Tab-separated table of C-alpha atoms in Angstrom:
chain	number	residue	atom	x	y	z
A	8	UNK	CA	0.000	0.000	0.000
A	9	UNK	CA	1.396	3.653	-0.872
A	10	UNK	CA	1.998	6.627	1.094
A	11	UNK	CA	-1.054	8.124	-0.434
A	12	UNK	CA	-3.099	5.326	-0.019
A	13	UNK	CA	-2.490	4.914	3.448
A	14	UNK	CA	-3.013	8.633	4.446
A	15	UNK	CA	-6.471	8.520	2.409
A	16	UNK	CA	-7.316	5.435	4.573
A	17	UNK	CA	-6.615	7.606	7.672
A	18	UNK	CA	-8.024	10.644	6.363
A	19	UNK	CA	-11.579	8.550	5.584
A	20	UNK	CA	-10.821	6.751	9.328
A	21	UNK	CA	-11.826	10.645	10.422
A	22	UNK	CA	-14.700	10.876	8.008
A	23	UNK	CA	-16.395	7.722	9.907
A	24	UNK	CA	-15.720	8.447	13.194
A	25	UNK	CA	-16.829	12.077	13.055
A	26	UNK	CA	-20.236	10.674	11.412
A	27	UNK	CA	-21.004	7.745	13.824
A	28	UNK	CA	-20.525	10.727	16.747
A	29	UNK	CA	-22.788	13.043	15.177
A	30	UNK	CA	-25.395	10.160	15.272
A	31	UNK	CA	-24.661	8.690	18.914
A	32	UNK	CA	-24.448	12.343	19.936
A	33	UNK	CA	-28.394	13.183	18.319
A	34	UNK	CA	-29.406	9.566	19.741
A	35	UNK	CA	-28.627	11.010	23.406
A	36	UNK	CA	-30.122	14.296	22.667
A	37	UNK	CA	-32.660	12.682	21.516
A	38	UNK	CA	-33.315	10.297	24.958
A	39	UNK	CA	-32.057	13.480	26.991
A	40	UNK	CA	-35.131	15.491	25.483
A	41	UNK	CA	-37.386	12.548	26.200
A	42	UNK	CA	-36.170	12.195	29.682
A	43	UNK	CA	-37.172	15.593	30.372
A	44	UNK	CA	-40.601	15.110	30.099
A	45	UNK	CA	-40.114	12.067	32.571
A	46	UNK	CA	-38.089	14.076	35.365
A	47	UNK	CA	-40.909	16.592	34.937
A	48	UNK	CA	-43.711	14.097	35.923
A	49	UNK	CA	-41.986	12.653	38.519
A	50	UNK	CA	-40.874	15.813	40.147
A	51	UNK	CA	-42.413	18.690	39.383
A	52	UNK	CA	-45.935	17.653	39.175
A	53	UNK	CA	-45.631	15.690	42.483
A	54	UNK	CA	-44.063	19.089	44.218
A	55	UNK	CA	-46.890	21.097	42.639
A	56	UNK	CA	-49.727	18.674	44.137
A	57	UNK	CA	-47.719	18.522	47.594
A	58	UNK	CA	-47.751	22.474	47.690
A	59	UNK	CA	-50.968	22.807	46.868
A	60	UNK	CA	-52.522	19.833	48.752
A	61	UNK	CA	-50.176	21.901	52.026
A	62	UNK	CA	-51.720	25.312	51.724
A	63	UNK	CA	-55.274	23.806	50.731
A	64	UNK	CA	-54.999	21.993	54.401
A	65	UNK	CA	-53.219	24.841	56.047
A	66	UNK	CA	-56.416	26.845	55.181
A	67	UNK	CA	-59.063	24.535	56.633
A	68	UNK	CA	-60.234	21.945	54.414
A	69	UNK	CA	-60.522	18.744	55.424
A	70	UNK	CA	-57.441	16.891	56.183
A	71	UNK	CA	-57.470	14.022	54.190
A	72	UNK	CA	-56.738	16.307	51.363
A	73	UNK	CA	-53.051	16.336	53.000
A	74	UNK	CA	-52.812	12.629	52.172
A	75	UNK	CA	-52.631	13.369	48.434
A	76	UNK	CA	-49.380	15.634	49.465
A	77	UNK	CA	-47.974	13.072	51.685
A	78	UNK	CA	-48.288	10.288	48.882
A	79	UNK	CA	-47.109	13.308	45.817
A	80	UNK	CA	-43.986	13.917	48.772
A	81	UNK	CA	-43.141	9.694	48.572
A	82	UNK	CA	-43.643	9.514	44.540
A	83	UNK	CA	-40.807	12.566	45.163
A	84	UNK	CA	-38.655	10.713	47.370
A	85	UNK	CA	-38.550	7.411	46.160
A	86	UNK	CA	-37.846	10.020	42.230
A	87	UNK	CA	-35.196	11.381	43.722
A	88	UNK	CA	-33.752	8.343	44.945
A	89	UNK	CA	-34.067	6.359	42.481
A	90	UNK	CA	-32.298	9.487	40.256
A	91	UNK	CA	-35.108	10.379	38.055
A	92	UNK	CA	-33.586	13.592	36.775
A	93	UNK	CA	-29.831	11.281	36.307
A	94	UNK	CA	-31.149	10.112	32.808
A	95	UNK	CA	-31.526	13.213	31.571
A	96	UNK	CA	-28.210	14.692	32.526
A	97	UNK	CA	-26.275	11.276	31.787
A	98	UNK	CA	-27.495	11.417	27.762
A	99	UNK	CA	-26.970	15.033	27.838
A	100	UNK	CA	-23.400	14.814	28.912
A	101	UNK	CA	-22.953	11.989	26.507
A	102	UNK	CA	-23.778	13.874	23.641
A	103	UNK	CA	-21.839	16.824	24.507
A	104	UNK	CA	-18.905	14.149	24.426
A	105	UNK	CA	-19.694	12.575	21.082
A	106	UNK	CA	-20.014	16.133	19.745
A	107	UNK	CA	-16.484	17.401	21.026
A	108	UNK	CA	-15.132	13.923	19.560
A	109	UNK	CA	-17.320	14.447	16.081
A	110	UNK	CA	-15.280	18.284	15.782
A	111	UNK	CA	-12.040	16.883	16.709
A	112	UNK	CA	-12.603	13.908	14.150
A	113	UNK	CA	-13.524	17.005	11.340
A	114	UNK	CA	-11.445	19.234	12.081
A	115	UNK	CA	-8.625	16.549	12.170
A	116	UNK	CA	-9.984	15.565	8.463
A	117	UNK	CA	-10.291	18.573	6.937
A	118	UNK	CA	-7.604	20.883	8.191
A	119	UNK	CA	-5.164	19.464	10.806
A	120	UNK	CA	-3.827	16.727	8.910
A	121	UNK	CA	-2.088	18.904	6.533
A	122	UNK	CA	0.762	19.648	9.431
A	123	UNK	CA	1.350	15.868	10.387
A	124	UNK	CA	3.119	13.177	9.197
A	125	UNK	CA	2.060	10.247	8.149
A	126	UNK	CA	2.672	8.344	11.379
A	127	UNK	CA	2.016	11.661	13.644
A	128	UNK	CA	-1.769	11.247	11.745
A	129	UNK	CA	-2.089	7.777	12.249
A	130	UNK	CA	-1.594	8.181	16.268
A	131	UNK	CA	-4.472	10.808	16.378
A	132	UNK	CA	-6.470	8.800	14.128
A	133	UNK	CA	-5.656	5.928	16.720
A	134	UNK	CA	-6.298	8.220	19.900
A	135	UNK	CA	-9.689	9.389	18.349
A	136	UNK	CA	-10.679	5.303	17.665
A	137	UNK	CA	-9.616	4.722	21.135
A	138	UNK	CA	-11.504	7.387	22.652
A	139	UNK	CA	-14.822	6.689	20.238
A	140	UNK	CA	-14.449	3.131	22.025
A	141	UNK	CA	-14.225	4.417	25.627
A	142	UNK	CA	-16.730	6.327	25.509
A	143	UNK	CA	-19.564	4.064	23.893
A	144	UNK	CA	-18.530	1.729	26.616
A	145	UNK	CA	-18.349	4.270	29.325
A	146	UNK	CA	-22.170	5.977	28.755
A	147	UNK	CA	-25.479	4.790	28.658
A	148	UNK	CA	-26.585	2.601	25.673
A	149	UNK	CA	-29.442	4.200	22.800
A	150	UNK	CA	-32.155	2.849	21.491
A	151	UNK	CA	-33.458	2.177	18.074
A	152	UNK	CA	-36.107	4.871	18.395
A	153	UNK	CA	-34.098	7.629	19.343
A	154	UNK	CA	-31.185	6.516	16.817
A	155	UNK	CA	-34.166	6.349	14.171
A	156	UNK	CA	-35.466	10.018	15.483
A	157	UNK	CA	-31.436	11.387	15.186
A	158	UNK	CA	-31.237	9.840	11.961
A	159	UNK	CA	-33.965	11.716	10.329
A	160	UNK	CA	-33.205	15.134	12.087
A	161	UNK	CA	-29.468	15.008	10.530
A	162	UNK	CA	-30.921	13.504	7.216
A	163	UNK	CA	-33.029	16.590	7.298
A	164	UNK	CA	-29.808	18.400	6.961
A	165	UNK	CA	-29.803	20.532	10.338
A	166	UNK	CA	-26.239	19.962	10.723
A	167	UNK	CA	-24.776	21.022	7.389
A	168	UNK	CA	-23.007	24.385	7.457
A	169	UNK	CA	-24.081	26.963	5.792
A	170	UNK	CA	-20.735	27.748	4.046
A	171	UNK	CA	-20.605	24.251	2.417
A	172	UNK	CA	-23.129	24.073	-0.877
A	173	UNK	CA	-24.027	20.577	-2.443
A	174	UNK	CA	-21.070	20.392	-4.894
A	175	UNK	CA	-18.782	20.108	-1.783
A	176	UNK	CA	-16.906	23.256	-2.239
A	177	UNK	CA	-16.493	25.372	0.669
């Protein structure tokens, strides 16, 4: 294999690992939207119905009325202990981690590459593998529905610049 060959290998090495980050990153923004809607019913509308349920009792209804803000403070608890709200924040981090990864892999691709040797490129293209690896094993596994739901929005073609026109010029 030449020189060439071998550096276009590398080069295309980038090319893959920036696109399966931009759609591992969208598949955790996608569950990390999703979640929110989750950490919101098991929080917040719990806390509304245990303030409301307090002052409603505070004011002289009946008491059993408090009940319904004793069992919206457990569904709380047990929320919160069971780390409702950790989904949420664990996809969102992961995605801001595939991103970085996706502009490093780019970036690496389209500009950097031009100041490294062969075997100075095929260590970052190595590092960037490596870290691609750690981190799918590190963070919490997608699903098919949210990878389907990233695929369409970058199909859609959110995430092309706007410098870069069809022909690939730019």
């Amino acid at each position: 294999m030449t020189d060439a060959v071998k550096r276009e290998s590398l080069l295309r090495e980038c090319k893959v690992l920036a696109e399966n980050s931009l759609y591992t990153a969208q598949a955790h923004f996608v569950i990390a939207q999703q979640a929110i809607w989750r950490t919101r019913l098991f929080l917040l509308v719990p806390a509304v119905v245990a303030a409301v349920t307090g002052i409603l009792t505070s004011v002289g209804l009946p008491g059993w009325i408090g009940a319904f803000g004793s069992a919206a403070a457990l569904v709380i608890a047990v929320a919160t202990f069971l780390g409702a709200d950790r989904m949420e924040r664990d996809h969102k981090t992961a995605g801001n981690l595939f991103t970085c990864l996706r502009h490093e892999a780019r970036s690496l691709h389209e500009t950097f590459h031009l100041g490294l040797t062969d075997e100075q490129l095929l260590v970052e293209v190595r590092r960037l593998s490596d870290r691609y690896s750690s981190l799918a094993e590190m963070m919490e596994i997608t699903d098919q529905n949210a990878y389907a739901e990233a695929r369409k929005r970058i199909k859609s073609g959110v995430f092309k610049p706007d410098f870069r026109d069809d022909s690939g010029v730019g």
